[in-house]
């Protein structure tokens, strides 16, 4: 059976919320430079839109950290597939994530990054599923809190499909 996508958060709402997050982050980091770390692959859509809306200087880097593969639930095994290209020592780090689910991946990533002596580490996510949390993580900036449903769009995928949707949708028809 083919899956169908039901709109959960329309494109207009996503754009407005990213605009508000960019303004808040700009205020919080006034007079500073932010080193944004995107968690690939899903976070890249969100980070690009967010970075355009931040008025303080930003630099960008990327990590690929995974615990999903092609599954719809976390395997629990976190692995770094691509590490940072430059040092974060002494930098104001903002991790940019597409979604926080169990919290295991982000808890692991934050622990790894803090050992690299940044000035600060904060976390921004487009989507948060707090009812699924298994590991507590401090989320500083949240786009939307969503129910425990499998979502796609705006960088989030199902078996590498649907990342390019300009809205957040719920996948229906999954077995």
mmCIF file with all atom_site columns, C-alpha atoms in Angstrom:
data_model
loop_
_atom_site.group_PDB
_atom_site.id
_atom_site.type_symbol
_atom_site.label_atom_id
_atom_site.label_alt_id
_atom_site.label_comp_id
_atom_site.label_asym_id
_atom_site.label_entity_id
_atom_site.label_seq_id
_atom_site.pdbx_PDB_ins_code
_atom_site.Cartn_x
_atom_site.Cartn_y
_atom_site.Cartn_z
_atom_site.occupancy
_atom_site.B_iso_or_equiv
_atom_site.pdbx_formal_charge
_atom_site.auth_seq_id
_atom_site.auth_comp_id
_atom_site.auth_asym_id
_atom_site.auth_atom_id
_atom_site.pdbx_PDB_model_num
ATOM 1   C CA . UNK A 1 1   ? 0.000  0.000  0.000  1.00 0.00 ? 1   UNK A CA 1
ATOM 2   C CA . UNK A 1 2   ? 1.375  3.420  -0.961 1.00 0.00 ? 2   UNK A CA 1
ATOM 3   C CA . UNK A 1 3   ? 1.695  6.010  1.773  1.00 0.00 ? 3   UNK A CA 1
ATOM 4   C CA . UNK A 1 4   ? -0.168 9.304  1.659  1.00 0.00 ? 4   UNK A CA 1
ATOM 5   C CA . UNK A 1 5   ? 0.788  12.606 3.291  1.00 0.00 ? 5   UNK A CA 1
ATOM 6   C CA . UNK A 1 6   ? -1.624 14.662 5.396  1.00 0.00 ? 6   UNK A CA 1
ATOM 7   C CA . UNK A 1 7   ? -0.584 18.287 6.075  1.00 0.00 ? 7   UNK A CA 1
ATOM 8   C CA . UNK A 1 8   ? 0.140  18.802 9.784  1.00 0.00 ? 8   UNK A CA 1
ATOM 9   C CA . UNK A 1 9   ? 1.807  22.245 9.647  1.00 0.00 ? 9   UNK A CA 1
ATOM 10  C CA . UNK A 1 10  ? 1.237  24.347 6.514  1.00 0.00 ? 10  UNK A CA 1
ATOM 11  C CA . UNK A 1 11  ? 4.143  26.058 4.730  1.00 0.00 ? 11  UNK A CA 1
ATOM 12  C CA . UNK A 1 12  ? 2.972  29.540 5.816  1.00 0.00 ? 12  UNK A CA 1
ATOM 13  C CA . UNK A 1 13  ? 3.035  28.540 9.498  1.00 0.00 ? 13  UNK A CA 1
ATOM 14  C CA . UNK A 1 14  ? 6.510  27.000 9.141  1.00 0.00 ? 14  UNK A CA 1
ATOM 15  C CA . UNK A 1 15  ? 7.837  30.184 7.487  1.00 0.00 ? 15  UNK A CA 1
ATOM 16  C CA . UNK A 1 16  ? 6.313  32.448 10.156 1.00 0.00 ? 16  UNK A CA 1
ATOM 17  C CA . UNK A 1 17  ? 7.720  30.342 12.988 1.00 0.00 ? 17  UNK A CA 1
ATOM 18  C CA . UNK A 1 18  ? 11.220 30.262 11.487 1.00 0.00 ? 18  UNK A CA 1
ATOM 19  C CA . UNK A 1 19  ? 11.063 34.050 11.137 1.00 0.00 ? 19  UNK A CA 1
ATOM 20  C CA . UNK A 1 20  ? 10.175 34.341 14.855 1.00 0.00 ? 20  UNK A CA 1
ATOM 21  C CA . UNK A 1 21  ? 12.959 31.932 15.856 1.00 0.00 ? 21  UNK A CA 1
ATOM 22  C CA . UNK A 1 22  ? 15.486 33.911 13.822 1.00 0.00 ? 22  UNK A CA 1
ATOM 23  C CA . UNK A 1 23  ? 14.444 37.125 15.543 1.00 0.00 ? 23  UNK A CA 1
ATOM 24  C CA . UNK A 1 24  ? 14.663 35.569 19.038 1.00 0.00 ? 24  UNK A CA 1
ATOM 25  C CA . UNK A 1 25  ? 18.058 33.979 18.340 1.00 0.00 ? 25  UNK A CA 1
ATOM 26  C CA . UNK A 1 26  ? 19.356 37.288 16.947 1.00 0.00 ? 26  UNK A CA 1
ATOM 27  C CA . UNK A 1 27  ? 18.250 39.052 20.143 1.00 0.00 ? 27  UNK A CA 1
ATOM 28  C CA . UNK A 1 28  ? 19.782 36.385 22.396 1.00 0.00 ? 28  UNK A CA 1
ATOM 29  C CA . UNK A 1 29  ? 23.112 36.456 20.535 1.00 0.00 ? 29  UNK A CA 1
ATOM 30  C CA . UNK A 1 30  ? 23.322 40.242 20.035 1.00 0.00 ? 30  UNK A CA 1
ATOM 31  C CA . UNK A 1 31  ? 26.968 41.266 19.710 1.00 0.00 ? 31  UNK A CA 1
ATOM 32  C CA . UNK A 1 32  ? 28.149 37.681 19.200 1.00 0.00 ? 32  UNK A CA 1
ATOM 33  C CA . UNK A 1 33  ? 28.825 35.355 16.301 1.00 0.00 ? 33  UNK A CA 1
ATOM 34  C CA . UNK A 1 34  ? 26.961 32.044 16.145 1.00 0.00 ? 34  UNK A CA 1
ATOM 35  C CA . UNK A 1 35  ? 28.579 28.859 14.900 1.00 0.00 ? 35  UNK A CA 1
ATOM 36  C CA . UNK A 1 36  ? 25.621 26.866 13.619 1.00 0.00 ? 36  UNK A CA 1
ATOM 37  C CA . UNK A 1 37  ? 26.036 23.102 13.429 1.00 0.00 ? 37  UNK A CA 1
ATOM 38  C CA . UNK A 1 38  ? 23.511 21.398 11.213 1.00 0.00 ? 38  UNK A CA 1
ATOM 39  C CA . UNK A 1 39  ? 22.622 17.792 11.902 1.00 0.00 ? 39  UNK A CA 1
ATOM 40  C CA . UNK A 1 40  ? 22.385 16.241 8.433  1.00 0.00 ? 40  UNK A CA 1
ATOM 41  C CA . UNK A 1 41  ? 20.534 15.369 6.378  1.00 0.00 ? 41  UNK A CA 1
ATOM 42  C CA . UNK A 1 42  ? 17.165 16.597 7.574  1.00 0.00 ? 42  UNK A CA 1
ATOM 43  C CA . UNK A 1 43  ? 18.384 19.697 9.387  1.00 0.00 ? 43  UNK A CA 1
ATOM 44  C CA . UNK A 1 44  ? 19.830 21.364 6.290  1.00 0.00 ? 44  UNK A CA 1
ATOM 45  C CA . UNK A 1 45  ? 16.486 22.696 5.011  1.00 0.00 ? 45  UNK A CA 1
ATOM 46  C CA . UNK A 1 46  ? 15.691 24.235 8.397  1.00 0.00 ? 46  UNK A CA 1
ATOM 47  C CA . UNK A 1 47  ? 19.193 25.609 9.005  1.00 0.00 ? 47  UNK A CA 1
ATOM 48  C CA . UNK A 1 48  ? 19.358 27.389 5.645  1.00 0.00 ? 48  UNK A CA 1
ATOM 49  C CA . UNK A 1 49  ? 16.027 29.111 6.230  1.00 0.00 ? 49  UNK A CA 1
ATOM 50  C CA . UNK A 1 50  ? 16.893 29.920 9.847  1.00 0.00 ? 50  UNK A CA 1
ATOM 51  C CA . UNK A 1 51  ? 20.349 31.323 9.017  1.00 0.00 ? 51  UNK A CA 1
ATOM 52  C CA . UNK A 1 52  ? 18.794 33.728 6.483  1.00 0.00 ? 52  UNK A CA 1
ATOM 53  C CA . UNK A 1 53  ? 16.631 35.152 9.265  1.00 0.00 ? 53  UNK A CA 1
ATOM 54  C CA . UNK A 1 54  ? 19.392 35.669 11.850 1.00 0.00 ? 54  UNK A CA 1
ATOM 55  C CA . UNK A 1 55  ? 20.841 39.181 11.876 1.00 0.00 ? 55  UNK A CA 1
ATOM 56  C CA . UNK A 1 56  ? 24.095 38.482 13.775 1.00 0.00 ? 56  UNK A CA 1
ATOM 57  C CA . UNK A 1 57  ? 27.109 36.921 12.020 1.00 0.00 ? 57  UNK A CA 1
ATOM 58  C CA . UNK A 1 58  ? 26.892 33.156 11.517 1.00 0.00 ? 58  UNK A CA 1
ATOM 59  C CA . UNK A 1 59  ? 29.282 30.457 10.425 1.00 0.00 ? 59  UNK A CA 1
ATOM 60  C CA . UNK A 1 60  ? 28.112 27.001 9.416  1.00 0.00 ? 60  UNK A CA 1
ATOM 61  C CA . UNK A 1 61  ? 29.321 23.452 9.818  1.00 0.00 ? 61  UNK A CA 1
ATOM 62  C CA . UNK A 1 62  ? 27.714 20.055 9.399  1.00 0.00 ? 62  UNK A CA 1
ATOM 63  C CA . UNK A 1 63  ? 27.578 16.698 11.147 1.00 0.00 ? 63  UNK A CA 1
ATOM 64  C CA . UNK A 1 64  ? 25.845 13.546 10.106 1.00 0.00 ? 64  UNK A CA 1
ATOM 65  C CA . UNK A 1 65  ? 24.609 11.674 13.163 1.00 0.00 ? 65  UNK A CA 1
ATOM 66  C CA . UNK A 1 66  ? 22.160 8.838  12.808 1.00 0.00 ? 66  UNK A CA 1
ATOM 67  C CA . UNK A 1 67  ? 20.107 6.387  14.814 1.00 0.00 ? 67  UNK A CA 1
ATOM 68  C CA . UNK A 1 68  ? 17.356 5.693  12.268 1.00 0.00 ? 68  UNK A CA 1
ATOM 69  C CA . UNK A 1 69  ? 18.600 4.345  8.932  1.00 0.00 ? 69  UNK A CA 1
ATOM 70  C CA . UNK A 1 70  ? 15.515 3.673  6.778  1.00 0.00 ? 70  UNK A CA 1
ATOM 71  C CA . UNK A 1 71  ? 13.332 2.761  9.753  1.00 0.00 ? 71  UNK A CA 1
ATOM 72  C CA . UNK A 1 72  ? 10.528 4.811  11.270 1.00 0.00 ? 72  UNK A CA 1
ATOM 73  C CA . UNK A 1 73  ? 11.807 4.410  14.824 1.00 0.00 ? 73  UNK A CA 1
ATOM 74  C CA . UNK A 1 74  ? 15.237 4.899  16.363 1.00 0.00 ? 74  UNK A CA 1
ATOM 75  C CA . UNK A 1 75  ? 17.558 1.920  16.539 1.00 0.00 ? 75  UNK A CA 1
ATOM 76  C CA . UNK A 1 76  ? 19.081 3.311  19.733 1.00 0.00 ? 76  UNK A CA 1
ATOM 77  C CA . UNK A 1 77  ? 22.604 3.063  18.285 1.00 0.00 ? 77  UNK A CA 1
ATOM 78  C CA . UNK A 1 78  ? 24.025 6.525  17.589 1.00 0.00 ? 78  UNK A CA 1
ATOM 79  C CA . UNK A 1 79  ? 26.856 6.891  15.108 1.00 0.00 ? 79  UNK A CA 1
ATOM 80  C CA . UNK A 1 80  ? 28.726 9.867  13.665 1.00 0.00 ? 80  UNK A CA 1
ATOM 81  C CA . UNK A 1 81  ? 28.923 9.404  9.908  1.00 0.00 ? 81  UNK A CA 1
ATOM 82  C CA . UNK A 1 82  ? 30.419 12.882 9.235  1.00 0.00 ? 82  UNK A CA 1
ATOM 83  C CA . UNK A 1 83  ? 32.218 14.986 11.803 1.00 0.00 ? 83  UNK A CA 1
ATOM 84  C CA . UNK A 1 84  ? 32.803 18.744 11.885 1.00 0.00 ? 84  UNK A CA 1
ATOM 85  C CA . UNK A 1 85  ? 35.267 20.337 9.478  1.00 0.00 ? 85  UNK A CA 1
ATOM 86  C CA . UNK A 1 86  ? 36.634 22.866 11.978 1.00 0.00 ? 86  UNK A CA 1
ATOM 87  C CA . UNK A 1 87  ? 37.241 23.309 15.707 1.00 0.00 ? 87  UNK A CA 1
ATOM 88  C CA . UNK A 1 88  ? 34.464 24.693 17.893 1.00 0.00 ? 88  UNK A CA 1
ATOM 89  C CA . UNK A 1 89  ? 36.761 25.657 20.760 1.00 0.00 ? 89  UNK A CA 1
ATOM 90  C CA . UNK A 1 90  ? 35.708 28.995 22.229 1.00 0.00 ? 90  UNK A CA 1
ATOM 91  C CA . UNK A 1 91  ? 32.710 29.362 19.886 1.00 0.00 ? 91  UNK A CA 1
ATOM 92  C CA . UNK A 1 92  ? 29.043 30.047 20.568 1.00 0.00 ? 92  UNK A CA 1
ATOM 93  C CA . UNK A 1 93  ? 27.567 26.835 19.164 1.00 0.00 ? 93  UNK A CA 1
ATOM 94  C CA . UNK A 1 94  ? 23.955 26.454 18.091 1.00 0.00 ? 94  UNK A CA 1
ATOM 95  C CA . UNK A 1 95  ? 23.016 22.920 17.108 1.00 0.00 ? 95  UNK A CA 1
ATOM 96  C CA . UNK A 1 96  ? 20.256 22.980 14.502 1.00 0.00 ? 96  UNK A CA 1
ATOM 97  C CA . UNK A 1 97  ? 18.112 19.860 14.282 1.00 0.00 ? 97  UNK A CA 1
ATOM 98  C CA . UNK A 1 98  ? 15.016 19.008 12.284 1.00 0.00 ? 98  UNK A CA 1
ATOM 99  C CA . UNK A 1 99  ? 13.289 16.963 15.000 1.00 0.00 ? 99  UNK A CA 1
ATOM 100 C CA . UNK A 1 100 ? 13.903 15.758 18.539 1.00 0.00 ? 100 UNK A CA 1
ATOM 101 C CA . UNK A 1 101 ? 12.248 12.459 19.323 1.00 0.00 ? 101 UNK A CA 1
ATOM 102 C CA . UNK A 1 102 ? 13.753 10.142 21.948 1.00 0.00 ? 102 UNK A CA 1
ATOM 103 C CA . UNK A 1 103 ? 16.533 12.629 22.707 1.00 0.00 ? 103 UNK A CA 1
ATOM 104 C CA . UNK A 1 104 ? 19.191 9.909  22.579 1.00 0.00 ? 104 UNK A CA 1
ATOM 105 C CA . UNK A 1 105 ? 20.939 11.239 19.477 1.00 0.00 ? 105 UNK A CA 1
ATOM 106 C CA . UNK A 1 106 ? 21.037 14.832 20.748 1.00 0.00 ? 106 UNK A CA 1
ATOM 107 C CA . UNK A 1 107 ? 22.103 13.857 24.273 1.00 0.00 ? 107 UNK A CA 1
ATOM 108 C CA . UNK A 1 108 ? 25.013 11.943 22.760 1.00 0.00 ? 108 UNK A CA 1
ATOM 109 C CA . UNK A 1 109 ? 25.895 14.748 20.342 1.00 0.00 ? 109 UNK A CA 1
ATOM 110 C CA . UNK A 1 110 ? 25.799 17.464 23.017 1.00 0.00 ? 110 UNK A CA 1
ATOM 111 C CA . UNK A 1 111 ? 28.072 15.373 25.254 1.00 0.00 ? 111 UNK A CA 1
ATOM 112 C CA . UNK A 1 112 ? 30.562 14.915 22.388 1.00 0.00 ? 112 UNK A CA 1
ATOM 113 C CA . UNK A 1 113 ? 30.532 18.616 21.449 1.00 0.00 ? 113 UNK A CA 1
ATOM 114 C CA . UNK A 1 114 ? 30.904 19.919 25.029 1.00 0.00 ? 114 UNK A CA 1
ATOM 115 C CA . UNK A 1 115 ? 34.166 17.952 25.307 1.00 0.00 ? 115 UNK A CA 1
ATOM 116 C CA . UNK A 1 116 ? 35.511 20.124 22.473 1.00 0.00 ? 116 UNK A CA 1
ATOM 117 C CA . UNK A 1 117 ? 35.441 23.258 24.674 1.00 0.00 ? 117 UNK A CA 1
ATOM 118 C CA . UNK A 1 118 ? 32.976 25.576 22.955 1.00 0.00 ? 118 UNK A CA 1
ATOM 119 C CA . UNK A 1 119 ? 32.054 28.790 24.777 1.00 0.00 ? 119 UNK A CA 1
ATOM 120 C CA . UNK A 1 120 ? 28.431 27.606 24.835 1.00 0.00 ? 120 UNK A CA 1
ATOM 121 C CA . UNK A 1 121 ? 26.201 24.942 23.296 1.00 0.00 ? 121 UNK A CA 1
ATOM 122 C CA . UNK A 1 122 ? 22.529 25.587 22.642 1.00 0.00 ? 122 UNK A CA 1
ATOM 123 C CA . UNK A 1 123 ? 19.943 23.608 20.734 1.00 0.00 ? 123 UNK A CA 1
ATOM 124 C CA . UNK A 1 124 ? 17.350 24.700 18.195 1.00 0.00 ? 124 UNK A CA 1
ATOM 125 C CA . UNK A 1 125 ? 14.860 22.293 16.649 1.00 0.00 ? 125 UNK A CA 1
ATOM 126 C CA . UNK A 1 126 ? 12.096 22.773 14.143 1.00 0.00 ? 126 UNK A CA 1
ATOM 127 C CA . UNK A 1 127 ? 9.997  19.999 15.684 1.00 0.00 ? 127 UNK A CA 1
ATOM 128 C CA . UNK A 1 128 ? 9.851  18.512 19.174 1.00 0.00 ? 128 UNK A CA 1
ATOM 129 C CA . UNK A 1 129 ? 8.078  15.345 20.307 1.00 0.00 ? 129 UNK A CA 1
ATOM 130 C CA . UNK A 1 130 ? 8.432  15.614 24.100 1.00 0.00 ? 130 UNK A CA 1
ATOM 131 C CA . UNK A 1 131 ? 6.128  12.656 24.823 1.00 0.00 ? 131 UNK A CA 1
ATOM 132 C CA . UNK A 1 132 ? 8.679  10.359 23.120 1.00 0.00 ? 132 UNK A CA 1
ATOM 133 C CA . UNK A 1 133 ? 11.619 11.590 25.213 1.00 0.00 ? 133 UNK A CA 1
ATOM 134 C CA . UNK A 1 134 ? 13.816 8.911  26.748 1.00 0.00 ? 134 UNK A CA 1
ATOM 135 C CA . UNK A 1 135 ? 16.867 11.120 27.384 1.00 0.00 ? 135 UNK A CA 1
ATOM 136 C CA . UNK A 1 136 ? 16.357 14.641 28.665 1.00 0.00 ? 136 UNK A CA 1
ATOM 137 C CA . UNK A 1 137 ? 17.957 17.373 26.582 1.00 0.00 ? 137 UNK A CA 1
ATOM 138 C CA . UNK A 1 138 ? 17.758 21.128 27.078 1.00 0.00 ? 138 UNK A CA 1
ATOM 139 C CA . UNK A 1 139 ? 15.999 22.506 24.001 1.00 0.00 ? 139 UNK A CA 1
ATOM 140 C CA . UNK A 1 140 ? 16.536 26.260 23.845 1.00 0.00 ? 140 UNK A CA 1
ATOM 141 C CA . UNK A 1 141 ? 14.536 27.083 20.715 1.00 0.00 ? 141 UNK A CA 1
ATOM 142 C CA . UNK A 1 142 ? 11.541 25.059 19.491 1.00 0.00 ? 142 UNK A CA 1
ATOM 143 C CA . UNK A 1 143 ? 9.642  25.641 16.290 1.00 0.00 ? 143 UNK A CA 1
ATOM 144 C CA . UNK A 1 144 ? 6.669  23.386 16.981 1.00 0.00 ? 144 UNK A CA 1
ATOM 145 C CA . UNK A 1 145 ? 5.753  20.786 19.550 1.00 0.00 ? 145 UNK A CA 1
ATOM 146 C CA . UNK A 1 146 ? 4.057  17.931 17.693 1.00 0.00 ? 146 UNK A CA 1
ATOM 147 C CA . UNK A 1 147 ? 2.220  14.720 18.595 1.00 0.00 ? 147 UNK A CA 1
ATOM 148 C CA . UNK A 1 148 ? 3.825  11.304 18.339 1.00 0.00 ? 148 UNK A CA 1
ATOM 149 C CA . UNK A 1 149 ? 3.284  10.765 14.621 1.00 0.00 ? 149 UNK A CA 1
ATOM 150 C CA . UNK A 1 150 ? 5.774  9.983  11.867 1.00 0.00 ? 150 UNK A CA 1
ATOM 151 C CA . UNK A 1 151 ? 6.299  13.225 9.950  1.00 0.00 ? 151 UNK A CA 1
ATOM 152 C CA . UNK A 1 152 ? 7.992  14.232 6.716  1.00 0.00 ? 152 UNK A CA 1
ATOM 153 C CA . UNK A 1 153 ? 8.727  17.417 4.811  1.00 0.00 ? 153 UNK A CA 1
ATOM 154 C CA . UNK A 1 154 ? 11.023 20.369 5.332  1.00 0.00 ? 154 UNK A CA 1
ATOM 155 C CA . UNK A 1 155 ? 14.001 18.029 5.419  1.00 0.00 ? 155 UNK A CA 1
ATOM 156 C CA . UNK A 1 156 ? 12.395 15.099 7.224  1.00 0.00 ? 156 UNK A CA 1
ATOM 157 C CA . UNK A 1 157 ? 12.136 11.921 5.209  1.00 0.00 ? 157 UNK A CA 1
ATOM 158 C CA . UNK A 1 158 ? 10.658 8.477  4.978  1.00 0.00 ? 158 UNK A CA 1
ATOM 159 C CA . UNK A 1 159 ? 13.217 6.169  3.323  1.00 0.00 ? 159 UNK A CA 1
ATOM 160 C CA . UNK A 1 160 ? 14.837 9.264  1.734  1.00 0.00 ? 160 UNK A CA 1
ATOM 161 C CA . UNK A 1 161 ? 11.544 10.477 0.218  1.00 0.00 ? 161 UNK A CA 1
ATOM 162 C CA . UNK A 1 162 ? 9.496  13.642 0.925  1.00 0.00 ? 162 UNK A CA 1
ATOM 163 C CA . UNK A 1 163 ? 12.359 15.838 2.268  1.00 0.00 ? 163 UNK A CA 1
ATOM 164 C CA . UNK A 1 164 ? 11.506 18.501 -0.300 1.00 0.00 ? 164 UNK A CA 1
ATOM 165 C CA . UNK A 1 165 ? 7.925  19.093 0.826  1.00 0.00 ? 165 UNK A CA 1
ATOM 166 C CA . UNK A 1 166 ? 7.556  22.761 1.894  1.00 0.00 ? 166 UNK A CA 1
ATOM 167 C CA . UNK A 1 167 ? 5.306  21.809 4.828  1.00 0.00 ? 167 UNK A CA 1
ATOM 168 C CA . UNK A 1 168 ? 5.282  19.252 7.642  1.00 0.00 ? 168 UNK A CA 1
ATOM 169 C CA . UNK A 1 169 ? 3.103  16.257 6.896  1.00 0.00 ? 169 UNK A CA 1
ATOM 170 C CA . UNK A 1 170 ? 2.054  13.042 8.596  1.00 0.00 ? 170 UNK A CA 1
ATOM 171 C CA . UNK A 1 171 ? 2.727  9.837  6.714  1.00 0.00 ? 171 UNK A CA 1
ATOM 172 C CA . UNK A 1 172 ? -0.396 7.711  6.517  1.00 0.00 ? 172 UNK A CA 1
ATOM 173 C CA . UNK A 1 173 ? -0.578 4.144  5.307  1.00 0.00 ? 173 UNK A CA 1
ATOM 174 C CA . UNK A 1 174 ? 2.605  2.888  6.959  1.00 0.00 ? 174 UNK A CA 1
ATOM 175 C CA . UNK A 1 175 ? 2.418  -0.639 8.231  1.00 0.00 ? 175 UNK A CA 1
#
